[in-house]
mmCIF file of C-alpha atoms in Angstrom:
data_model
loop_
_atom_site.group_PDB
_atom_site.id
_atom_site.type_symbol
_atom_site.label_atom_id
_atom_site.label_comp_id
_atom_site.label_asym_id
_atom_site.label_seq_id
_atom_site.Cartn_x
_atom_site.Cartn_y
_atom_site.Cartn_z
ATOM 1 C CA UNK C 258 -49.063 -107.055 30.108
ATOM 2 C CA UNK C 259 -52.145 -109.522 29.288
ATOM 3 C CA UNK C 260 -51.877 -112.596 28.549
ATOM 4 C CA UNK C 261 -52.755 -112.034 24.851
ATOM 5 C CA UNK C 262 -49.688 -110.123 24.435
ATOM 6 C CA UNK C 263 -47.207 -112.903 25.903
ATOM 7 C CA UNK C 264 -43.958 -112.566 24.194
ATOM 8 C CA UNK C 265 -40.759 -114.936 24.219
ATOM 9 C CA UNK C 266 -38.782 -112.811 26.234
ATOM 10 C CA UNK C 267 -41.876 -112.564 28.611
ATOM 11 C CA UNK C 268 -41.330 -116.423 28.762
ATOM 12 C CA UNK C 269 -37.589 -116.363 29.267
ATOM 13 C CA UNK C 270 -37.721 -113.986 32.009
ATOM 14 C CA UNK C 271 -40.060 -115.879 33.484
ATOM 15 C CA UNK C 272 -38.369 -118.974 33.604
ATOM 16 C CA UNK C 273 -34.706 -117.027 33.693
ATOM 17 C CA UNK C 274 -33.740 -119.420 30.462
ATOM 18 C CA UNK C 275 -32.689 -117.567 27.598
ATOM 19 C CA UNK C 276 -35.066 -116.138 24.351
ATOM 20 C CA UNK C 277 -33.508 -119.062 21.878
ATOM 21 C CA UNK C 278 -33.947 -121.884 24.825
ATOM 22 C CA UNK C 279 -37.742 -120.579 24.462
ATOM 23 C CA UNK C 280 -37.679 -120.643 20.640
ATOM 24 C CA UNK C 281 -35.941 -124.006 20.273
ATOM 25 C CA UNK C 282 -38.425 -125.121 22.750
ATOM 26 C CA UNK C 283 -41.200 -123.941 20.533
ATOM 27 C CA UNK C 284 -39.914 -125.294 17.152
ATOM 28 C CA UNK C 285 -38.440 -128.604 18.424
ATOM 29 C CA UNK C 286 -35.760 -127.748 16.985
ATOM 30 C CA UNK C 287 -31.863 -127.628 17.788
ATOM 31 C CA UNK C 288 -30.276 -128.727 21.201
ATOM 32 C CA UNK C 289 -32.531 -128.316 24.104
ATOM 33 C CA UNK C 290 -32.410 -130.690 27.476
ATOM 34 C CA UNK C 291 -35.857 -132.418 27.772
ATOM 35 C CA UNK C 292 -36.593 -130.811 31.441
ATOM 36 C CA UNK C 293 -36.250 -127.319 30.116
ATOM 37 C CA UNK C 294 -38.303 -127.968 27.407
ATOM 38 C CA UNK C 295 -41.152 -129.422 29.773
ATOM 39 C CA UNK C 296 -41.074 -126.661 31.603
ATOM 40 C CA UNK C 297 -41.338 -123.908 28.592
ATOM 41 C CA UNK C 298 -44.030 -126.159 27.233
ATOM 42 C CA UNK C 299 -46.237 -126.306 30.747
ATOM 43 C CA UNK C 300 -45.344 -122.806 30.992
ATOM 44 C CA UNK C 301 -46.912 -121.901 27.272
ATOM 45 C CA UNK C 302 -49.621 -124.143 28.411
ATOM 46 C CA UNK C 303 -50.647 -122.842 31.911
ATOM 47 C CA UNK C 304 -50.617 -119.190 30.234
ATOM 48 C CA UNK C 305 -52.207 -120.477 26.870
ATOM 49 C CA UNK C 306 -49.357 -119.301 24.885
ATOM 50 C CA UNK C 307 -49.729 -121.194 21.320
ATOM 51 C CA UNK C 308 -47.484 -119.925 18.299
ATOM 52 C CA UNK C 309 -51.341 -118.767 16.351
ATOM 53 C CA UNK C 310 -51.188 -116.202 19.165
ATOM 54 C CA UNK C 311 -47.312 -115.311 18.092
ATOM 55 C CA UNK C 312 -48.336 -113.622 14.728
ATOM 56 C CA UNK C 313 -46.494 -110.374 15.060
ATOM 57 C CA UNK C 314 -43.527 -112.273 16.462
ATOM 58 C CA UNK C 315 -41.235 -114.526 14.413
ATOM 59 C CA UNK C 316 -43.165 -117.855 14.065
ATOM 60 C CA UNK C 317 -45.355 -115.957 12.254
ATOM 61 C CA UNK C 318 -42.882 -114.380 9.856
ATOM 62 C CA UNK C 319 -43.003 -114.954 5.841
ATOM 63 C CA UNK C 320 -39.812 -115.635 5.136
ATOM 64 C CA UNK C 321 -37.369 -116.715 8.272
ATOM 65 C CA UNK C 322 -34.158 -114.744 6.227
ATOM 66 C CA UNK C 323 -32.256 -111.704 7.497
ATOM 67 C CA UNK C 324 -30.242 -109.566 5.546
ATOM 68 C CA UNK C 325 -26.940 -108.216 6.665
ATOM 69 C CA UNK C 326 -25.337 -105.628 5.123
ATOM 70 C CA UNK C 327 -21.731 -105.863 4.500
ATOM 71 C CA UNK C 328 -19.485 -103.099 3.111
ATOM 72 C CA UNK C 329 -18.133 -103.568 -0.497
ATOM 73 C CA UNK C 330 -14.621 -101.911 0.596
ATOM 74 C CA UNK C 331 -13.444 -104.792 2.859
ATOM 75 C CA UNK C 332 -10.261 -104.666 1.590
ATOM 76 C CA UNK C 333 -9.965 -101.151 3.472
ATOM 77 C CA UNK C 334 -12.212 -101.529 6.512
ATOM 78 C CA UNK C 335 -11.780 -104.137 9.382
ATOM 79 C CA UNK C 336 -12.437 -107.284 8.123
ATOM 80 C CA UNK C 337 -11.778 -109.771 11.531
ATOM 81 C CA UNK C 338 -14.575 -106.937 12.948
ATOM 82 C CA UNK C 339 -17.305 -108.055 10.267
ATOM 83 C CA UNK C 340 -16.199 -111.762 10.140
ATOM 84 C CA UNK C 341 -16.498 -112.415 14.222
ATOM 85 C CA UNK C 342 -19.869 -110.159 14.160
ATOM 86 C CA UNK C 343 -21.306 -112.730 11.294
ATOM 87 C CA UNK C 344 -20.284 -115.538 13.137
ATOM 88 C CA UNK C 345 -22.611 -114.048 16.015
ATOM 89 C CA UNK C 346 -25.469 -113.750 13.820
ATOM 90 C CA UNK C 347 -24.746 -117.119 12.161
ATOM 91 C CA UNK C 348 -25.225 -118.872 15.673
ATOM 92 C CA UNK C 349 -28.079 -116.673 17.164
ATOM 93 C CA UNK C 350 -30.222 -117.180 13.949
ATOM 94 C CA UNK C 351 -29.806 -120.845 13.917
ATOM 95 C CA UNK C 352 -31.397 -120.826 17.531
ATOM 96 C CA UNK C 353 -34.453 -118.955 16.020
ATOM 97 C CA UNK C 354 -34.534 -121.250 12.980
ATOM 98 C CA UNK C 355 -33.251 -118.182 10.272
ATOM 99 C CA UNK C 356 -31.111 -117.646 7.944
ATOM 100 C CA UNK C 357 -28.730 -114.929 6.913
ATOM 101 C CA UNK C 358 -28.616 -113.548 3.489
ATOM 102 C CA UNK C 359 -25.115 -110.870 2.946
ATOM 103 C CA UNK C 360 -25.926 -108.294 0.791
ATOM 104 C CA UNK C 361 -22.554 -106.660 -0.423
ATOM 105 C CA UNK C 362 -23.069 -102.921 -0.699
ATOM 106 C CA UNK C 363 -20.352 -101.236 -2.630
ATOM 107 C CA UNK C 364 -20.165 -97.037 -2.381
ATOM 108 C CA UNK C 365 -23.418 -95.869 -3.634
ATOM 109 C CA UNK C 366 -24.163 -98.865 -5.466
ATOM 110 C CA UNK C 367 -27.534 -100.738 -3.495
ATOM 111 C CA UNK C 368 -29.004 -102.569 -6.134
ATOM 112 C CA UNK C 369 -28.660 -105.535 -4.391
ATOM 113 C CA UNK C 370 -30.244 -104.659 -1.306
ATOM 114 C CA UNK C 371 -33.013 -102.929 -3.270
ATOM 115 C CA UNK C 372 -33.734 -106.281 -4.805
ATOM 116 C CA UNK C 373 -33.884 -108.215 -1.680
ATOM 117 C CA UNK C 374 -36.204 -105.952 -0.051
ATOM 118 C CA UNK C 375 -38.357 -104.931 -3.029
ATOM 119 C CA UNK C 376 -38.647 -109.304 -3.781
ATOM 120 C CA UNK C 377 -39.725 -109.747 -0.152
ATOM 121 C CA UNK C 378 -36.974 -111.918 0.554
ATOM 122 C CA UNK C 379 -36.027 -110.787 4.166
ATOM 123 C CA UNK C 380 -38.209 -109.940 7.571
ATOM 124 C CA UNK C 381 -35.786 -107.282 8.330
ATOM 125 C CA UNK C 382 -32.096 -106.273 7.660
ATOM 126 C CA UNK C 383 -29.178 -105.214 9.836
ATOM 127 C CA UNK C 384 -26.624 -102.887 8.775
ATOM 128 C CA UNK C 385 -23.098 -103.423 9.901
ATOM 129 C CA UNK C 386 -21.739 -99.689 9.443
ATOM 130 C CA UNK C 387 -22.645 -96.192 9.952
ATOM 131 C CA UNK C 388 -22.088 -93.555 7.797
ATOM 132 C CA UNK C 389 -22.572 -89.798 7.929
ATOM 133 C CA UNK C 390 -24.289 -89.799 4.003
ATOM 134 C CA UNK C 391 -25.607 -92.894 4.922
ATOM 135 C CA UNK C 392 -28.039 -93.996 1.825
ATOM 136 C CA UNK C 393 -28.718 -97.749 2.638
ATOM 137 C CA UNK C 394 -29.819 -96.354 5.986
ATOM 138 C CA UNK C 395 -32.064 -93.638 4.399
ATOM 139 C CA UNK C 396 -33.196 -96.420 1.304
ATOM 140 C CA UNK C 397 -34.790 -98.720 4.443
ATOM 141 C CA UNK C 398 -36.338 -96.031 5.916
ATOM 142 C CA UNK C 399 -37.954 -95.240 3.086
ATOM 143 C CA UNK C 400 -38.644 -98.997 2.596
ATOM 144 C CA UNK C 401 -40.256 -99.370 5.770
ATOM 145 C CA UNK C 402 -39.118 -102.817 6.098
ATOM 146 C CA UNK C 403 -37.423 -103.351 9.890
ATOM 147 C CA UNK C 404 -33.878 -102.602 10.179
ATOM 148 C CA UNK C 405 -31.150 -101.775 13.275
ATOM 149 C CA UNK C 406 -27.733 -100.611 12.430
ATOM 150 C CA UNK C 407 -24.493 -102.022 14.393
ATOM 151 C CA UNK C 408 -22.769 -98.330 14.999
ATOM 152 C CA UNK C 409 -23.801 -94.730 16.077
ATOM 153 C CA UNK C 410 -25.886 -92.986 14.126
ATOM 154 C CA UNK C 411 -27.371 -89.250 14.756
ATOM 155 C CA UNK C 412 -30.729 -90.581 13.241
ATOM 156 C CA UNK C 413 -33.287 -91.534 16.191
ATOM 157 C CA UNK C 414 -35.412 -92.923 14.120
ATOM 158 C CA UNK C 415 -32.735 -95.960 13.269
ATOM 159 C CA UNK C 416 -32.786 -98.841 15.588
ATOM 160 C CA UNK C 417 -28.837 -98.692 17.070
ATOM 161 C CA UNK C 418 -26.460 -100.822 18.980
ATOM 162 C CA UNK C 419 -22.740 -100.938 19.428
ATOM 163 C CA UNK C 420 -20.114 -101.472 21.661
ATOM 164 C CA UNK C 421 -19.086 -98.119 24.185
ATOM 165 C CA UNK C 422 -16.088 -97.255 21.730
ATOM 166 C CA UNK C 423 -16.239 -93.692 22.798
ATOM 167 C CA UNK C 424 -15.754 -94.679 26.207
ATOM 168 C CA UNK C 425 -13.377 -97.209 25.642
ATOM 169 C CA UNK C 426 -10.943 -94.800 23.157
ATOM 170 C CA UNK C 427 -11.177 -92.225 25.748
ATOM 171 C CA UNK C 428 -10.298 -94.121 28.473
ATOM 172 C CA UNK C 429 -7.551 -95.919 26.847
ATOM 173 C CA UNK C 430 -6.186 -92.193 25.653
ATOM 174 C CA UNK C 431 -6.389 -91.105 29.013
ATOM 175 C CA UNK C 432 -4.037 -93.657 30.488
ATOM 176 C CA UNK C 433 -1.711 -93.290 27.656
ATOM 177 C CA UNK C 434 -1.390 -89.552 29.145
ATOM 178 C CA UNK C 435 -1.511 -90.426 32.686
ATOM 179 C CA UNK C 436 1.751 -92.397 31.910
ATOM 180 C CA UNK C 437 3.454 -89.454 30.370
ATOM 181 C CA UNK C 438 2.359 -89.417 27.040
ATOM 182 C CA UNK C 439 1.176 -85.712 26.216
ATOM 183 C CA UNK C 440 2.490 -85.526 22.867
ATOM 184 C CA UNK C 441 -0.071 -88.393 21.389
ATOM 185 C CA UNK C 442 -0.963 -88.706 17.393
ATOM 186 C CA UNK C 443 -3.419 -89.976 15.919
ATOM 187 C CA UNK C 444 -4.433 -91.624 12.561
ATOM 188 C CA UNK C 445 -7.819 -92.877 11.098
ATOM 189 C CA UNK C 446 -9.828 -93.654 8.420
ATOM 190 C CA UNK C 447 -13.037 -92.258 6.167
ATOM 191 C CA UNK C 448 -14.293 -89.392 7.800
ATOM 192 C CA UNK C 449 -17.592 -90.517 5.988
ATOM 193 C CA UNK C 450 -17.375 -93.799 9.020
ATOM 194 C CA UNK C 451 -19.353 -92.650 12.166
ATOM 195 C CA UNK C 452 -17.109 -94.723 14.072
ATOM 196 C CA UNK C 453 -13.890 -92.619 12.842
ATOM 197 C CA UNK C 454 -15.731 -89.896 14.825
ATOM 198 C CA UNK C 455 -16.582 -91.332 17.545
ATOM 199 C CA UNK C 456 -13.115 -92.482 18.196
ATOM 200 C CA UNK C 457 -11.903 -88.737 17.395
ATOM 201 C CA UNK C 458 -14.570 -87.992 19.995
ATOM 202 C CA UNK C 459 -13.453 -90.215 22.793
ATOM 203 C CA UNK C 460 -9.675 -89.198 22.003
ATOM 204 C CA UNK C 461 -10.396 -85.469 22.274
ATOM 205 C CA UNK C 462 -12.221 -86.150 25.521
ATOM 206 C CA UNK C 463 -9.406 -87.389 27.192
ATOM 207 C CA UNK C 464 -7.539 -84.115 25.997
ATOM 208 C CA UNK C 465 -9.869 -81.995 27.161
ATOM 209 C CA UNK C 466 -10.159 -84.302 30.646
ATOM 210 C CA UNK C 467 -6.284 -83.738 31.279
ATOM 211 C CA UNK C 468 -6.544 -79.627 30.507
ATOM 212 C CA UNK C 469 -4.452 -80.409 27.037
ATOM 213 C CA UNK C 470 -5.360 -79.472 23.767
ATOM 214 C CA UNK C 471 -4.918 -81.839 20.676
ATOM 215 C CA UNK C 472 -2.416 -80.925 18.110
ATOM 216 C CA UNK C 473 -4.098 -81.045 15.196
ATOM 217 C CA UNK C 474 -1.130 -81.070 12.600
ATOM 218 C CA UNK C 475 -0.731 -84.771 14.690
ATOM 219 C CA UNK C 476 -4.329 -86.086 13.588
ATOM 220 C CA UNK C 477 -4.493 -87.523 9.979
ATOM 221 C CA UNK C 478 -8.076 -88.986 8.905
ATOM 222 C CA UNK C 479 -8.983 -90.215 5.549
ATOM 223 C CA UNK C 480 -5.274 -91.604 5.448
ATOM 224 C CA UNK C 481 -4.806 -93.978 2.107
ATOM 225 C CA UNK C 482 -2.833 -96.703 3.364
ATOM 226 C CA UNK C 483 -0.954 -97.681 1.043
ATOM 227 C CA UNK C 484 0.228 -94.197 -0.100
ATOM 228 C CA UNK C 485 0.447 -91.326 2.267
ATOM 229 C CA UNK C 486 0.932 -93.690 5.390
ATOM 230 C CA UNK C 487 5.106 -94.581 5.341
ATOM 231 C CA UNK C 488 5.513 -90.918 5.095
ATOM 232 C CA UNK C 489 3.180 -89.940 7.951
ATOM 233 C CA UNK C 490 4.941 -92.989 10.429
ATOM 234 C CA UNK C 491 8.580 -90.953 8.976
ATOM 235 C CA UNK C 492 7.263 -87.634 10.499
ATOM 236 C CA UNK C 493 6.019 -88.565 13.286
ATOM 237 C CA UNK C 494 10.030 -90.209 14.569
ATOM 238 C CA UNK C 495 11.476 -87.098 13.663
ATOM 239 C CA UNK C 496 9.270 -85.173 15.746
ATOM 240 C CA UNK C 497 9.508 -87.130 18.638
ATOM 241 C CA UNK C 498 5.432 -87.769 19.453
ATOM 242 C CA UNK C 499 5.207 -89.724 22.509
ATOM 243 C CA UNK C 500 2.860 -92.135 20.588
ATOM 244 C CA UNK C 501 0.837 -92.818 17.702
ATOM 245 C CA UNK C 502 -2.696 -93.853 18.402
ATOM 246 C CA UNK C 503 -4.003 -96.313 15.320
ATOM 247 C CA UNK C 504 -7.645 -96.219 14.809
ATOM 248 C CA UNK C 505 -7.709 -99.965 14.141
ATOM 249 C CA UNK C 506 -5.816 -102.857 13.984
ATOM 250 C CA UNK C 507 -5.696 -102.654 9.563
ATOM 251 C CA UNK C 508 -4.058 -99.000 10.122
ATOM 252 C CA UNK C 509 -1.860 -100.612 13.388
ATOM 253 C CA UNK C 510 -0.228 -103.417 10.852
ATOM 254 C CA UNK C 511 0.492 -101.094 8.433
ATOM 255 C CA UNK C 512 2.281 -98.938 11.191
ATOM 256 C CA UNK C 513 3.914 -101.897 12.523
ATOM 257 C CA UNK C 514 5.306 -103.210 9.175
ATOM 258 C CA UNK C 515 6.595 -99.539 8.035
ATOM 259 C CA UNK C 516 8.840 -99.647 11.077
ATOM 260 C CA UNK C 517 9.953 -102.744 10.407
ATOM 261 C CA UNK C 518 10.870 -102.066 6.558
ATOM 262 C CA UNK C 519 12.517 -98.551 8.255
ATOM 263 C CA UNK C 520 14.351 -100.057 10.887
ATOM 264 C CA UNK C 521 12.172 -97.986 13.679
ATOM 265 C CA UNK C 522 12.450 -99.555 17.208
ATOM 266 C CA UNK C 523 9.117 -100.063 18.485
ATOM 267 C CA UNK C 524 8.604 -98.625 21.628
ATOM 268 C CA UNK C 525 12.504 -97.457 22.207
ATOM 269 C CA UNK C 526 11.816 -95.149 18.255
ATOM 270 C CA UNK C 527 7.811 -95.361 18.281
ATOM 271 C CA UNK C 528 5.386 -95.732 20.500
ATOM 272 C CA UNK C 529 2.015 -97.535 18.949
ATOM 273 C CA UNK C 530 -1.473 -98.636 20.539
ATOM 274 C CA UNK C 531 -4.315 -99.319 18.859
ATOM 275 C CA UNK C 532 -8.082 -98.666 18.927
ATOM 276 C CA UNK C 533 -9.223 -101.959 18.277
ATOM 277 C CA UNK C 534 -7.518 -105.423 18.181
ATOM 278 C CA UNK C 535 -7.924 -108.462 16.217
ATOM 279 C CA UNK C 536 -5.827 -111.059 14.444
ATOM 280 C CA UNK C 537 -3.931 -108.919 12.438
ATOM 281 C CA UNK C 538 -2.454 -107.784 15.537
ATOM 282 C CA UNK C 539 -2.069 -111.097 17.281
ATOM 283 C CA UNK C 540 1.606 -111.848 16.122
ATOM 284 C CA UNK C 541 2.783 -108.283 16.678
ATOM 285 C CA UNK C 542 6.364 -108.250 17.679
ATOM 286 C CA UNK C 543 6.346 -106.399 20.594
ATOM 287 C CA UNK C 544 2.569 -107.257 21.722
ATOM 288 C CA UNK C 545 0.654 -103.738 20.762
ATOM 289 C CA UNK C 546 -1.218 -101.687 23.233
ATOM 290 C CA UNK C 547 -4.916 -102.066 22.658
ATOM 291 C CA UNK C 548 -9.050 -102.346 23.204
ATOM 292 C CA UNK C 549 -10.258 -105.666 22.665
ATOM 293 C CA UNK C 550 -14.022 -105.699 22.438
ATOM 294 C CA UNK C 551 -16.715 -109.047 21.920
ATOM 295 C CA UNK C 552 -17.608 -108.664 18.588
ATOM 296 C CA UNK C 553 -19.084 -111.923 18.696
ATOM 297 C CA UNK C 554 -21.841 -111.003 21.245
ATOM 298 C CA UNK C 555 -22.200 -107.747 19.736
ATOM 299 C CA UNK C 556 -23.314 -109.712 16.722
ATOM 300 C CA UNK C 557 -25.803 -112.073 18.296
ATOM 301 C CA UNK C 558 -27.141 -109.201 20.282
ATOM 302 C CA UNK C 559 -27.700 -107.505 17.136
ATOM 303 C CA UNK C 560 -29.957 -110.360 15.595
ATOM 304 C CA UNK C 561 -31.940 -110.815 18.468
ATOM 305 C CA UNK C 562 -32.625 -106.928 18.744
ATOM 306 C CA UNK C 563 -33.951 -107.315 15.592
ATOM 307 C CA UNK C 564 -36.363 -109.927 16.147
ATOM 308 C CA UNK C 565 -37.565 -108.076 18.665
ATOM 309 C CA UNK C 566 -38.472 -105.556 16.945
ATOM 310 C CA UNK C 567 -39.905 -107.576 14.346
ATOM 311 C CA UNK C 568 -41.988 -109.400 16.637
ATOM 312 C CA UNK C 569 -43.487 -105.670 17.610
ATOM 313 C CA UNK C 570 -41.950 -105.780 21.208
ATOM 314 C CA UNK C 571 -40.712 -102.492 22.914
ATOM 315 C CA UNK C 572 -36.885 -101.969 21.798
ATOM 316 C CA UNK C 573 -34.283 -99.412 22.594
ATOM 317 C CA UNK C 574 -30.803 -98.520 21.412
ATOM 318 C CA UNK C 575 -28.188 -100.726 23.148
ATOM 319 C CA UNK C 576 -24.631 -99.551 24.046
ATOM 320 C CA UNK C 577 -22.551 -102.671 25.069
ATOM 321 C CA UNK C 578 -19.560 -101.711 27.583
ATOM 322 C CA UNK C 579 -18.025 -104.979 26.650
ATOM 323 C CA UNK C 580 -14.534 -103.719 26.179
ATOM 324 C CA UNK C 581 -10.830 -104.353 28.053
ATOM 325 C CA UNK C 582 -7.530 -102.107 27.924
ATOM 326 C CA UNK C 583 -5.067 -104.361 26.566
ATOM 327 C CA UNK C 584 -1.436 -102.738 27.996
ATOM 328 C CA UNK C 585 1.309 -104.354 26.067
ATOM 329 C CA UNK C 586 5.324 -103.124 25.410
ATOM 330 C CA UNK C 587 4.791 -101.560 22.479
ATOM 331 C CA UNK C 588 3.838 -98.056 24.894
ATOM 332 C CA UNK C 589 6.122 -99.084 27.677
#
């Protein structure tokens, strides 16, 4: 690569610092120790780096904002997941010297985005869901402004990274059977959420790994809460499952508080784990089975893969194996 096309993370490599030690560095701004910043500065220098010759990267950028996308239905989705991924953002954009605009998208309803992008208020957006019919992600597209999405998506054309929560669901399904449990349910959200198929994905792989097919009267997707779920928890004790898989830690709590309102002794009545663990889950009595992932770094990792593609550099899809298997009593 010439010098003429000398990017920041050609820098930080160089000097093994990190892309926002090279921004603040450039900018002057935010916490930097003086030595570092003499040596980004000689290095810019000696390789006559200037930010003129940064046009296509961020310095050059119009407006400095970033739009994130955040799902109108929080009430029903996971909302520790989007909090602790903002919080990532926040702190990675304040290294580059950006803000964050939300932009709340409700069902169909984009208006809002549509009048962020169409007033030229953003240098890109990211989108912090997935969906099969996924219209903010075709709208963008079509907008041609730069965008990733935090999820799966079978669109290559859409900029994608996300934690490994197919590997992470399977492998957490696969000890659950390896300690005896071959009678496992599961429960879930929206089918329309690319990440309630994944999940089904990495469950059913661990099936098919152990030579045992899924019951599918035990699989319930799409599940309203707070009307078909008491009743689904009630079938599943009377016909002895070996455990009940959550999907997240909203649908876990819900589990969790219908035994507790029925009386149903969690493991000794009910097995539970969960696909994903948060506060809502922190002050579960017993502690509940589950994957805890870093939603934080997924987050900041998100806003700097956007940069980078703003700035015109090379990107790829990510897929973050930043996950543990959280073993607990509540599958003992």
């Amino acid at each position: 690569m010439g010098e003429d096309r000398l990017t920041i993370s050609d820098i930080a490599d160089a000097l093994g610092v990190s892309k926002t030690t090279v921004s603040r560095a450039i900018s002057g701004k935010g916490r930097i120790g003086s030595d570092t910043k003499k040596r980004v500065k000689k290095y810019i220098e000696e390789h006559h780096y200037a930010p003129s010759d940064f046009s296509r990267g961020m310095s050059g950028r119009k407006t400095n904002n970033i739009a994130v996308v955040w799902p109108g239905d929080i009430d029903t989705v996971d909302l520790p997941f989007f909090q602790k991924c903002l919080i990532g953002m926040s702190e990675t954009a304040a290294g580059y010297n950006y803000d964050i605009l939300v932009s709340i998208v409700l069902g169909n309803d984009i208006s809002g985005l549509k009048r962020i992008i169409e007033n030229n208020k953003v240098d890109g957006v990211i989108l912090t869901r997935t969906l099969v019919d996924d219209l903010p992600a075709a709208y963008l597209k079509a907008s041609g402004v730069p965008f990733l999405a935090i999820g799966s998506s079978d669109d290559h054309d859409i900029l994608q990274i996300d934690n490994d929560n197919y590997d992470a669901c399977r492998e957490l399904t696969s000890i659950l059977i390896a300690k005896g449990m071959d009678k496992i349910a599961l429960i879930g959200g929206s089918t329309n959420h690319v990440i309630t198929r994944t999940r089904y994905n990495g469950f059913k792989a661990a099936h098919d790994k152990a030579g045992l097919l899924i019951d599918d009267s035990l699989v319930y997707l799409n599940v309203d809460r707070e009307y078909k779920l008491g009743s689904i928890v009630d079938e599943l004790v009377n016909r002895n499952v070996s455990c009940v898989i959550c999907m997240d830690d909203s649908i876990a709590g819900e589990v969790i508080a219908h035994c507790r309102q029925k009386s149903i002794k969690i493991p000794d009545d009910l097995r539970i784990a969960s696909f994903y663990s948060s506060s809502i889950l922190e002050s579960a009595s017993p502690a509940i089975t589950s994957l805890n992932f870093n939603v934080r770094k997924l987050g900041a990792m998100a806003f700097e893969l956007l940069l980078d593609k703003i700035s015109g550099e090379d990107v790829h899809n990510v897929i973050l194996r930043n996950y543990e298997v959280i073993l607990k009593e509540s599958t003992k």
